[in-house]
Short mmCIF file of C-alpha atoms in Angstrom, two decimals:
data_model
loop_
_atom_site.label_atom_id
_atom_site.label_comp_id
_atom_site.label_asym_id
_atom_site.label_seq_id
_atom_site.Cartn_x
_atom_site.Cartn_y
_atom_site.Cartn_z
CA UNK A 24 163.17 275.72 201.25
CA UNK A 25 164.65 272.95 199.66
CA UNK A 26 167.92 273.43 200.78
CA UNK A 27 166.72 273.54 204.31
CA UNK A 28 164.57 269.97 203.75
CA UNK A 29 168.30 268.56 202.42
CA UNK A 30 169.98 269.91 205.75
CA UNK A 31 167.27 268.50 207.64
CA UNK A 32 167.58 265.16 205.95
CA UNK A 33 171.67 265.20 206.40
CA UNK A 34 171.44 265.50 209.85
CA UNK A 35 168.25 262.54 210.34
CA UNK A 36 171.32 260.62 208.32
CA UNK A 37 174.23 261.68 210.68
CA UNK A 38 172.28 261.09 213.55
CA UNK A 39 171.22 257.80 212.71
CA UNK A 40 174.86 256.47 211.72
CA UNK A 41 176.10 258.07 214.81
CA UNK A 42 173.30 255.59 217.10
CA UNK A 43 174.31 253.02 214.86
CA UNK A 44 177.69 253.03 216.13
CA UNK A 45 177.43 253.84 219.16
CA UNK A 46 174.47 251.27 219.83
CA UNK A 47 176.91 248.77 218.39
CA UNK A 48 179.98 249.14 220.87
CA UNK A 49 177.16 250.22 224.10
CA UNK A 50 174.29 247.88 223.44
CA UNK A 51 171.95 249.00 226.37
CA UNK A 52 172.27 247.45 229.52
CA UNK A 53 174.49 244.89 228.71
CA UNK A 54 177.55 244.80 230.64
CA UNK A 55 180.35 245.25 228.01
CA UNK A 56 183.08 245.73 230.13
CA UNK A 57 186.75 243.81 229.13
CA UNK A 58 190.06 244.08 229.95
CA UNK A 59 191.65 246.92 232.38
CA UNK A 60 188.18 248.40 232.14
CA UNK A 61 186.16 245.01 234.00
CA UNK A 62 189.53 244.51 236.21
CA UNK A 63 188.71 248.15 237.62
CA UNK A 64 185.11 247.43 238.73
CA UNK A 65 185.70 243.99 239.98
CA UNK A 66 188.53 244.55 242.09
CA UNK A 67 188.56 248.08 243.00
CA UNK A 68 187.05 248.02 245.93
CA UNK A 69 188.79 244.72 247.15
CA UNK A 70 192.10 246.52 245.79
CA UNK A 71 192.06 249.65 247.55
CA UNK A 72 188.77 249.91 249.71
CA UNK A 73 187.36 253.26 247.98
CA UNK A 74 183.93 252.74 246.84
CA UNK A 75 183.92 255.34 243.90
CA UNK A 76 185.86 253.71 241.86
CA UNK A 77 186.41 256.44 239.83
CA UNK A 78 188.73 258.00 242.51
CA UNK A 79 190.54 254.89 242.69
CA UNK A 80 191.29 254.39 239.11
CA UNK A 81 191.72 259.04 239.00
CA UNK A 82 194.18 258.51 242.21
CA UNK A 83 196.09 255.00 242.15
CA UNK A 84 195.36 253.15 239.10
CA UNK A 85 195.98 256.59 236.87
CA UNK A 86 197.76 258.17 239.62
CA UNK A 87 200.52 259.29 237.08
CA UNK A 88 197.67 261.01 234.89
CA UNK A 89 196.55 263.33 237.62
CA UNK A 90 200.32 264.22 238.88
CA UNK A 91 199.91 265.40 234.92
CA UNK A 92 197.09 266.94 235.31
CA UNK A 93 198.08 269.03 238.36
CA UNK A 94 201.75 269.72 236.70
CA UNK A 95 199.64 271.34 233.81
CA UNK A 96 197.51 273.54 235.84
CA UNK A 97 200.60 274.46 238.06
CA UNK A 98 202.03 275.57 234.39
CA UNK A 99 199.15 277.30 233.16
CA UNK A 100 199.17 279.38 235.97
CA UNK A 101 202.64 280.39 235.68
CA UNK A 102 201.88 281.45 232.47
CA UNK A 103 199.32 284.05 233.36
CA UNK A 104 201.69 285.34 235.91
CA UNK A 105 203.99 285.91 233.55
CA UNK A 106 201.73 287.26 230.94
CA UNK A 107 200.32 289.39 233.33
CA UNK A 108 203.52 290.95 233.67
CA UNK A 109 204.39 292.01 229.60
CA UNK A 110 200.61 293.06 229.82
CA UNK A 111 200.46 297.01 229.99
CA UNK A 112 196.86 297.07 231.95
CA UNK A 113 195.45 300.42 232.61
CA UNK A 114 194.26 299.38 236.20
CA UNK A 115 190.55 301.05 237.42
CA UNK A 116 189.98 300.78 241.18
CA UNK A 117 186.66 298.40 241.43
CA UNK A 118 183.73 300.08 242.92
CA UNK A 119 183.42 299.77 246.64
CA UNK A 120 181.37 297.28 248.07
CA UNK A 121 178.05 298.03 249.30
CA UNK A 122 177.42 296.61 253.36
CA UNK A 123 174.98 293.73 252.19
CA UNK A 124 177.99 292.41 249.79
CA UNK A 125 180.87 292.98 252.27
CA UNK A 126 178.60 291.02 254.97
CA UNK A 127 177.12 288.48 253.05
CA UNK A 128 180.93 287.68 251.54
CA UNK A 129 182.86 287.65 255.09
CA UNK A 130 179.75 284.93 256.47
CA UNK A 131 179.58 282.57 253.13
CA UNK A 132 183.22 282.31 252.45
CA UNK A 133 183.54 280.04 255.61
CA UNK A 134 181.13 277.81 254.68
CA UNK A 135 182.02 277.13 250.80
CA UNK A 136 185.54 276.41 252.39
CA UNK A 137 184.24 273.89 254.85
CA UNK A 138 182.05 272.58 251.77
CA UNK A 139 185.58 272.04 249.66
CA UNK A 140 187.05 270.11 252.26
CA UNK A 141 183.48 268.48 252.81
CA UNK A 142 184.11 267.18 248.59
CA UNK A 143 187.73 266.28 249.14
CA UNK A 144 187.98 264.67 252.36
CA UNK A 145 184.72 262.34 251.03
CA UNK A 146 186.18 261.76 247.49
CA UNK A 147 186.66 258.06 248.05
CA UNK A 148 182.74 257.35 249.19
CA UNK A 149 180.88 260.03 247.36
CA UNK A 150 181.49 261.66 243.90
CA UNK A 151 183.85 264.95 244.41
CA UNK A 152 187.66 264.59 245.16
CA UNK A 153 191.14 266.83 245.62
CA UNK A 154 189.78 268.61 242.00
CA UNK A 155 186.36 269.95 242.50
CA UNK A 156 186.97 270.08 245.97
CA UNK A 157 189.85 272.41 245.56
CA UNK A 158 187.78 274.70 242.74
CA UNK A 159 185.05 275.02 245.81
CA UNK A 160 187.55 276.31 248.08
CA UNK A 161 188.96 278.43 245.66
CA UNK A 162 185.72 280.52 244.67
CA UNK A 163 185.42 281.21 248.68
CA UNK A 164 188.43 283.33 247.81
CA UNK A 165 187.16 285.07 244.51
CA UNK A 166 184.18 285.79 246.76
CA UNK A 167 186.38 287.80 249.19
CA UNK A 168 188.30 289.23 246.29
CA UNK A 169 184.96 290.87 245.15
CA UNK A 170 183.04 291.80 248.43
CA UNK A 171 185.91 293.20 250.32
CA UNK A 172 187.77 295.72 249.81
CA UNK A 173 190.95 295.51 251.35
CA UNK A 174 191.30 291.29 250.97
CA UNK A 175 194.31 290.41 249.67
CA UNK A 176 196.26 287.32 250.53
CA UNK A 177 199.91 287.23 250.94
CA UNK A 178 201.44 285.90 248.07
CA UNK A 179 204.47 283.23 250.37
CA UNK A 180 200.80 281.81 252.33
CA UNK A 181 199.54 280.80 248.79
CA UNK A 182 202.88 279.70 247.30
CA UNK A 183 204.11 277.76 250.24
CA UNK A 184 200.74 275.76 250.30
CA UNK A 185 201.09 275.01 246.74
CA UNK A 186 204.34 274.20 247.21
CA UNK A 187 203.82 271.62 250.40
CA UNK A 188 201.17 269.92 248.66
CA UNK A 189 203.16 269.15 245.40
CA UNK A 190 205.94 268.14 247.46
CA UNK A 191 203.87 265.96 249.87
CA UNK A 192 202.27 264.45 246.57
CA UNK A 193 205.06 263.21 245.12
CA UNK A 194 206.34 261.85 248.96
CA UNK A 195 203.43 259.75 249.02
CA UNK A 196 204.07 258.45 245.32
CA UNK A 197 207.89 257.74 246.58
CA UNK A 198 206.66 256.09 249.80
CA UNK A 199 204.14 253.75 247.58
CA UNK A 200 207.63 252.98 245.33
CA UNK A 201 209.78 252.09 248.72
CA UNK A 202 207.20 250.01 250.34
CA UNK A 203 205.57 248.17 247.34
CA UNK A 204 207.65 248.51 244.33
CA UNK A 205 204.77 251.01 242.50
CA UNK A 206 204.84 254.74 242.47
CA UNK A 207 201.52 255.77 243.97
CA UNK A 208 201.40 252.00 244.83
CA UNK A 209 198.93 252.06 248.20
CA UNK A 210 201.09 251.48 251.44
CA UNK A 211 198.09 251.32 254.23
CA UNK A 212 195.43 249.55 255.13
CA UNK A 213 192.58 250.05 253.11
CA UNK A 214 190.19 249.38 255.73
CA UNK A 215 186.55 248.55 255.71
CA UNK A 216 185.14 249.95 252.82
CA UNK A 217 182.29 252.92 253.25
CA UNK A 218 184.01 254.30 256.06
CA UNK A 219 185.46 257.83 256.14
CA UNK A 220 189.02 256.26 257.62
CA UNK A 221 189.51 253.76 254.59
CA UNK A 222 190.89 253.34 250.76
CA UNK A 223 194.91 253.78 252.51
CA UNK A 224 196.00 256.75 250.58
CA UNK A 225 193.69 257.60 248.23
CA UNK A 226 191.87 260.37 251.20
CA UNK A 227 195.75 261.86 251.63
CA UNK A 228 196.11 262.42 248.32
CA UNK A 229 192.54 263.79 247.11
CA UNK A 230 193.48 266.08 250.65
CA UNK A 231 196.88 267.50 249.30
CA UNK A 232 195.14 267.71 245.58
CA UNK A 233 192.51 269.58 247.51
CA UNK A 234 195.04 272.30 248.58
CA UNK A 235 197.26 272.28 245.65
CA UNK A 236 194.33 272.62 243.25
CA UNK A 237 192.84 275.65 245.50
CA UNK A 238 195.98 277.25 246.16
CA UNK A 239 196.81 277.39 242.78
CA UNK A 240 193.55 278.71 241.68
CA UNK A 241 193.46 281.00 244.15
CA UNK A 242 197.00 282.21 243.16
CA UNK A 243 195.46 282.61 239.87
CA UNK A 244 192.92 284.44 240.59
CA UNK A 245 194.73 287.06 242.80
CA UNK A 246 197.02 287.45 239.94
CA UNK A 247 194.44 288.60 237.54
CA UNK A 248 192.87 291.08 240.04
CA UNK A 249 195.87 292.77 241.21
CA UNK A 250 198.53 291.78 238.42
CA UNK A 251 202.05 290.30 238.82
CA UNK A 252 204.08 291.16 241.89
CA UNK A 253 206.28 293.01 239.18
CA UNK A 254 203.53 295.97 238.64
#
């Protein structure tokens, strides 16, 4: 009992240093914004037209972090493919799927892929973007993959999409170097902000992030259901 009264009191303790910090740096609703951090959400919008300013620091201002960030992925997947293929997996035919499933999955995979493009192509004016969007897009497919039977993607579709969009990504990056000196520098009008045609490139690249991120998902996904080509 005691023991649990001195845990109790250890954690009052943490918690309280922890608001005391925190409370320090964040006082509540003050605006504490300095540097890069107050040059972001004063000028973002008159920068680069996007209203979430989130996908204009993710896409332009950070636009070398998410080429990371997509590299990694693009590795991680290639490294379950070729796990996949030292793996010795005993593989057990899934059970067939019932009418309601195979019906229900062939209707609603349409729709969660018009939803993905829905969070992509919006990414600049609402909260979403190439990442989630992409994710969406990509459970359509593990849908299929469960509710029918005979699905099963060709392997080039999937790989020349991925493909494309990396190489369309980095096209855009060159393009913003040629035309004004920054890589991922915005080379088009940015328009009037709120408006689905606006922010210059940030909607092209959240689009080929879109397919890159799905396709490689997707790729992912079909790997771990049916193995490496190699099996």
């Amino acid at each position: 009992m005691i023991r649990k009264i001195i845990y109790f009191l250890i954690l009052i303790a943490f918690g309280f240093f922890v608001y005391s910090v925190f409370s320090a740096y964040f006082p509540f609703g003050e605006n504490v914004l300095t540097g890069v951090a107050r040059y972001y959400a004063e000028k973002g919008v008159k920068d680069l037209g996007g209203i979430n300013i989130v996908t204009s620091i993710v896409t332009i201002y950070r636009g070398f972090d998410t080429l990371g960030e997509v590299t990694v992925l693009f590795l991680s997947v290639t490294a379950l493919a070729f796990t996949l293929i030292g793996l010795k997996v005993e593989k057990v035919k899934p059970p067939k799927p019932t009418l309601i499933m195979e019906t229900g999955g062939r209707y609603l995979a349409p729709l969660i892929i018009l939803f993905g493009a829905y969070v992509f192509l919006h990414g600049h004016l609402t909260p979403g973007g190439g990442f989630p969007g992409g994710v969406i897009i990509a459970t359509a497919f593990l849908l299929l993959f469960v509710t029918q039977e005979h699905f099963s993607p060709k392997k080039f579709h999937i790989t020349i999409t991925e493909v494309l969009a990396g190489a369309f990504y980095v096209l855009v990056g060159l393009l913003g170097l040629y035309y004004v000196k920054s890589f991922l520098g915005n080379f088009l009008k940015t328009g009037k902000p709120g408006y689905l045609v606006s922010a210059g490139i940030i909607p092209i690249i959240y689009i080929l992030i879109g397919f890159k991120v799905g396709s490689e998902t997707t790729s992912a996904l079909k790997n771990l259901k049916e193995g490496s080509d190699e099996h």
